[in-house]
mmCIF file of C-alpha atoms in Angstrom:
data_model
loop_
_atom_site.group_PDB
_atom_site.id
_atom_site.type_symbol
_atom_site.label_atom_id
_atom_site.label_comp_id
_atom_site.label_asym_id
_atom_site.label_seq_id
_atom_site.Cartn_x
_atom_site.Cartn_y
_atom_site.Cartn_z
ATOM 1 C CA MET A 1 -42.776 3.601 -11.433
ATOM 2 C CA THR A 2 -40.564 3.097 -14.730
ATOM 3 C CA VAL A 3 -43.786 5.073 -16.360
ATOM 4 C CA LEU A 4 -43.921 7.682 -14.027
ATOM 5 C CA ALA A 5 -39.514 7.841 -14.346
ATOM 6 C CA ALA A 6 -39.881 8.118 -18.184
ATOM 7 C CA SER A 7 -42.776 10.621 -18.470
ATOM 8 C CA VAL A 8 -40.987 12.987 -15.731
ATOM 9 C CA SER A 9 -37.622 12.781 -18.345
ATOM 10 C CA GLY A 10 -39.735 13.785 -21.029
ATOM 11 C CA ILE A 11 -41.180 16.902 -19.415
ATOM 12 C CA CYS A 12 -37.100 17.741 -18.455
ATOM 13 C CA GLN A 13 -36.419 17.600 -22.069
ATOM 14 C CA ALA A 14 -38.227 19.301 -24.910
ATOM 15 C CA GLN A 15 -37.590 20.685 -28.366
ATOM 16 C CA VAL A 16 -38.770 24.587 -29.056
ATOM 17 C CA TYR A 17 -38.941 25.955 -32.516
ATOM 18 C CA LYS A 18 -37.837 29.471 -33.146
ATOM 19 C CA TRP A 19 -39.114 31.385 -35.908
ATOM 20 C CA LYS A 20 -39.530 34.672 -37.432
ATOM 21 C CA ASP A 21 -43.150 35.646 -39.055
ATOM 22 C CA ALA A 22 -43.444 38.307 -41.861
ATOM 23 C CA GLN A 23 -43.776 41.124 -39.672
ATOM 24 C CA GLY A 24 -39.835 40.092 -38.132
ATOM 25 C CA ASN A 25 -41.412 39.252 -34.933
ATOM 26 C CA MET A 26 -39.412 36.200 -33.093
ATOM 27 C CA HIS A 27 -41.742 33.269 -31.874
ATOM 28 C CA TYR A 28 -41.125 30.588 -30.041
ATOM 29 C CA SER A 29 -43.374 27.446 -29.268
ATOM 30 C CA ASP A 30 -43.062 23.633 -28.758
ATOM 31 C CA THR A 31 -45.027 23.156 -31.868
ATOM 32 C CA PRO A 32 -43.692 23.877 -35.154
ATOM 33 C CA PRO A 33 -45.700 26.407 -37.429
ATOM 34 C CA MET A 34 -47.088 24.819 -40.514
ATOM 35 C CA ASP A 35 -46.710 27.748 -43.016
ATOM 36 C CA VAL A 36 -43.201 28.928 -42.293
ATOM 37 C CA LYS A 37 -40.106 27.680 -43.710
ATOM 38 C CA ASN A 38 -37.047 28.798 -42.163
ATOM 39 C CA ILE A 39 -37.760 27.307 -38.745
ATOM 40 C CA GLU A 40 -34.826 26.734 -36.056
ATOM 41 C CA THR A 41 -34.998 23.829 -33.696
ATOM 42 C CA LYS A 42 -33.425 23.906 -30.139
ATOM 43 C CA ASN A 43 -33.125 21.009 -27.808
ATOM 44 C CA VAL A 44 -34.121 22.429 -24.106
ATOM 45 C CA LYS A 45 -32.876 20.666 -21.083
ATOM 46 C CA ALA A 46 -34.536 21.302 -17.696
ATOM 47 C CA ASN A 47 -33.420 24.216 -15.338
ATOM 48 C CA VAL A 48 -31.753 22.521 -12.917
ATOM 49 C CA VAL A 49 -29.924 24.365 -10.253
ATOM 50 C CA ASP A 50 -27.217 22.260 -7.906
ATOM 51 C CA THR A 51 -27.269 22.394 -4.411
ATOM 52 C CA ASP A 52 -24.692 21.625 -1.757
ATOM 53 C CA ALA A 53 -24.831 18.252 0.303
ATOM 54 C CA GLN A 54 -24.800 20.690 3.436
ATOM 55 C CA PRO A 55 -27.485 23.366 4.307
ATOM 56 C CA PHE A 56 -26.223 27.089 4.117
ATOM 57 C CA ALA A 57 -25.800 27.077 8.018
ATOM 58 C CA THR A 58 -23.751 24.207 8.384
ATOM 59 C CA LYS A 59 -21.740 25.349 5.647
ATOM 60 C CA LEU A 60 -21.057 28.799 7.391
ATOM 61 C CA ALA A 61 -20.528 27.109 10.640
ATOM 62 C CA ALA A 62 -17.692 24.496 9.641
ATOM 63 C CA GLU A 63 -16.081 27.712 7.630
ATOM 64 C CA LYS A 64 -16.123 29.586 10.630
ATOM 65 C CA ASN A 65 -15.850 26.731 13.528
ATOM 66 C CA PRO A 66 -14.402 23.461 11.879
ATOM 67 C CA VAL A 67 -14.950 20.359 13.842
ATOM 68 C CA SER A 68 -12.874 17.883 14.644
ATOM 69 C CA LEU A 69 -13.122 14.397 16.650
ATOM 70 C CA TYR A 70 -10.393 12.596 18.262
ATOM 71 C CA SER A 71 -11.380 9.124 18.573
ATOM 72 C CA PHE A 72 -8.879 6.236 18.660
ATOM 73 C CA THR A 73 -9.573 2.570 18.705
ATOM 74 C CA GLY A 74 -10.194 0.597 21.417
ATOM 75 C CA CYS A 75 -12.610 3.622 22.999
ATOM 76 C CA GLY A 76 -15.748 1.632 22.499
ATOM 77 C CA GLU A 77 -19.208 3.120 23.303
ATOM 78 C CA PRO A 78 -18.536 6.874 24.048
ATOM 79 C CA CYS A 79 -16.899 7.123 20.706
ATOM 80 C CA THR A 80 -19.619 5.392 18.865
ATOM 81 C CA LYS A 81 -22.191 7.428 20.655
ATOM 82 C CA ALA A 82 -20.047 10.732 19.984
ATOM 83 C CA GLN A 83 -20.039 10.066 16.249
ATOM 84 C CA ALA A 84 -23.320 9.114 16.028
ATOM 85 C CA TYR A 85 -24.526 12.409 17.703
ATOM 86 C CA LEU A 86 -22.532 14.360 15.064
ATOM 87 C CA ASP A 87 -23.929 12.411 12.223
ATOM 88 C CA LYS A 88 -27.431 12.632 13.742
ATOM 89 C CA ARG A 89 -27.146 16.828 13.564
ATOM 90 C CA GLY A 90 -25.305 16.399 10.299
ATOM 91 C CA ILE A 91 -22.231 18.017 11.547
ATOM 92 C CA PRO A 92 -19.557 17.570 8.949
ATOM 93 C CA TYR A 93 -15.916 16.713 10.746
ATOM 94 C CA ALA A 94 -12.680 15.517 10.443
ATOM 95 C CA LEU A 95 -12.016 12.245 12.455
ATOM 96 C CA LYS A 96 -8.575 11.867 14.265
ATOM 97 C CA ASN A 97 -7.376 8.682 15.101
ATOM 98 C CA THR A 98 -3.706 8.182 13.565
ATOM 99 C CA ASP A 99 -0.559 8.210 15.764
ATOM 100 C CA GLU A 100 0.147 11.325 14.691
ATOM 101 C CA ASP A 101 -3.381 12.758 16.102
ATOM 102 C CA LYS A 102 -2.398 10.735 19.599
ATOM 103 C CA ALA A 103 0.448 12.977 19.571
ATOM 104 C CA ALA A 104 -1.659 16.346 19.061
ATOM 105 C CA LEU A 105 -4.261 15.466 21.114
ATOM 106 C CA GLN A 106 -1.556 14.814 24.005
ATOM 107 C CA LYS A 107 -0.362 18.114 23.145
ATOM 108 C CA LEU A 108 -3.500 19.905 22.954
ATOM 109 C CA THR A 109 -5.150 18.327 26.102
ATOM 110 C CA GLY A 110 -2.088 16.929 28.286
ATOM 111 C CA SER A 111 -4.206 13.656 27.847
ATOM 112 C CA LEU A 112 -5.071 10.644 25.506
ATOM 113 C CA GLN A 113 -8.357 10.353 27.126
ATOM 114 C CA VAL A 114 -11.009 10.381 24.094
ATOM 115 C CA PRO A 115 -13.614 11.161 22.953
ATOM 116 C CA VAL A 116 -12.335 15.016 22.269
ATOM 117 C CA LEU A 117 -14.769 17.473 20.371
ATOM 118 C CA VAL A 118 -12.427 20.448 18.745
ATOM 119 C CA VAL A 119 -14.693 23.183 17.378
ATOM 120 C CA GLY A 120 -12.769 25.810 16.029
ATOM 121 C CA SER A 121 -10.708 27.978 18.588
ATOM 122 C CA LYS A 122 -12.632 27.053 21.225
ATOM 123 C CA ILE A 123 -11.769 25.102 24.390
ATOM 124 C CA PRO A 124 -11.835 21.165 23.326
ATOM 125 C CA LYS A 125 -14.452 18.906 25.343
ATOM 126 C CA ARG A 126 -13.019 15.671 26.607
ATOM 127 C CA GLY A 127 -15.601 13.053 27.129
ATOM 128 C CA PHE A 128 -18.830 12.336 25.570
ATOM 129 C CA LEU A 129 -21.762 14.634 27.075
ATOM 130 C CA GLU A 130 -24.649 15.423 24.836
ATOM 131 C CA GLU A 131 -25.593 18.488 26.699
ATOM 132 C CA SER A 132 -22.158 19.671 26.892
ATOM 133 C CA TRP A 133 -21.516 19.236 23.232
ATOM 134 C CA ALA A 134 -24.935 20.550 22.005
ATOM 135 C CA SER A 135 -24.221 23.948 24.064
ATOM 136 C CA LEU A 136 -20.308 24.277 22.257
ATOM 137 C CA LEU A 137 -21.818 23.037 18.465
ATOM 138 C CA ASP A 138 -24.859 25.681 19.147
ATOM 139 C CA GLU A 139 -22.550 28.479 20.509
ATOM 140 C CA ALA A 140 -20.409 27.613 17.160
ATOM 141 C CA GLY A 141 -23.889 28.304 14.729
ATOM 142 C CA TYR A 142 -24.380 24.892 14.158
ATOM 143 C CA PRO A 143 -28.405 24.045 13.228
ATOM 144 C CA LYS A 144 -29.565 21.891 16.311
ATOM 145 C CA ASP A 145 -30.927 19.513 13.728
ATOM 146 C CA ASN A 146 -30.117 18.401 10.469
ATOM 147 C CA PRO A 147 -33.044 19.201 8.076
ATOM 148 C CA LEU A 148 -31.295 16.747 5.402
ATOM 149 C CA ALA A 149 -31.411 13.856 7.367
ATOM 150 C CA ALA A 150 -34.702 12.661 5.909
ATOM 151 C CA ILE A 151 -32.958 12.993 2.497
ATOM 152 C CA LYS A 152 -29.888 11.923 2.898
ATOM 153 C CA LYS A 153 -27.507 10.365 5.643
ATOM 154 C CA PRO A 154 -24.076 11.990 6.081
ATOM 155 C CA ALA A 155 -21.248 9.838 5.056
ATOM 156 C CA LYS A 156 -19.766 8.048 7.765
ATOM 157 C CA PRO A 157 -16.211 9.091 7.970
ATOM 158 C CA VAL A 158 -13.414 6.370 7.508
ATOM 159 C CA PRO A 159 -11.471 5.294 9.802
ATOM 160 C CA ALA A 160 -7.492 5.644 9.122
ATOM 161 C CA GLU A 161 -6.904 2.054 9.354
ATOM 162 C CA ALA A 162 -9.678 1.259 6.736
ATOM 163 C CA ALA A 163 -8.496 4.043 4.575
ATOM 164 C CA PRO A 164 -6.685 3.110 1.369
ATOM 165 C CA ASN A 165 -2.924 4.056 1.177
#
């Protein structure tokens, strides 16, 4: 594995030689010419394109219809399943679990029943029912599955109680 990594790093960065011939033509090569005096050397790095951590469809849906999950301490299995479902689908969401969030939820839904899924300006879904949540997320344009799941699992949101002050 180490040998493979070392050989790949050599491929990613190479030295290129640049010179003009007697006719004034510019040449580039990975080996220097023997009979030319004015040679420029350039270190060339790999051509790498940085990508987002989210698929484009997910990013677009999140911009149009951001997702919030209300989940408070003591909720238990329904909230755990709700978070696991959102993570499995690769849905970026804001975890709402503070005292201020309780007041906002009370105002939004008239109760403190959790979990509650809020997707954009759509009517919030109370309680975790996978089919119902799937329908709401599909309607909002989120992909049905996470194409990056095999590559990188979504980061778990940090509960407000555990977040550093």
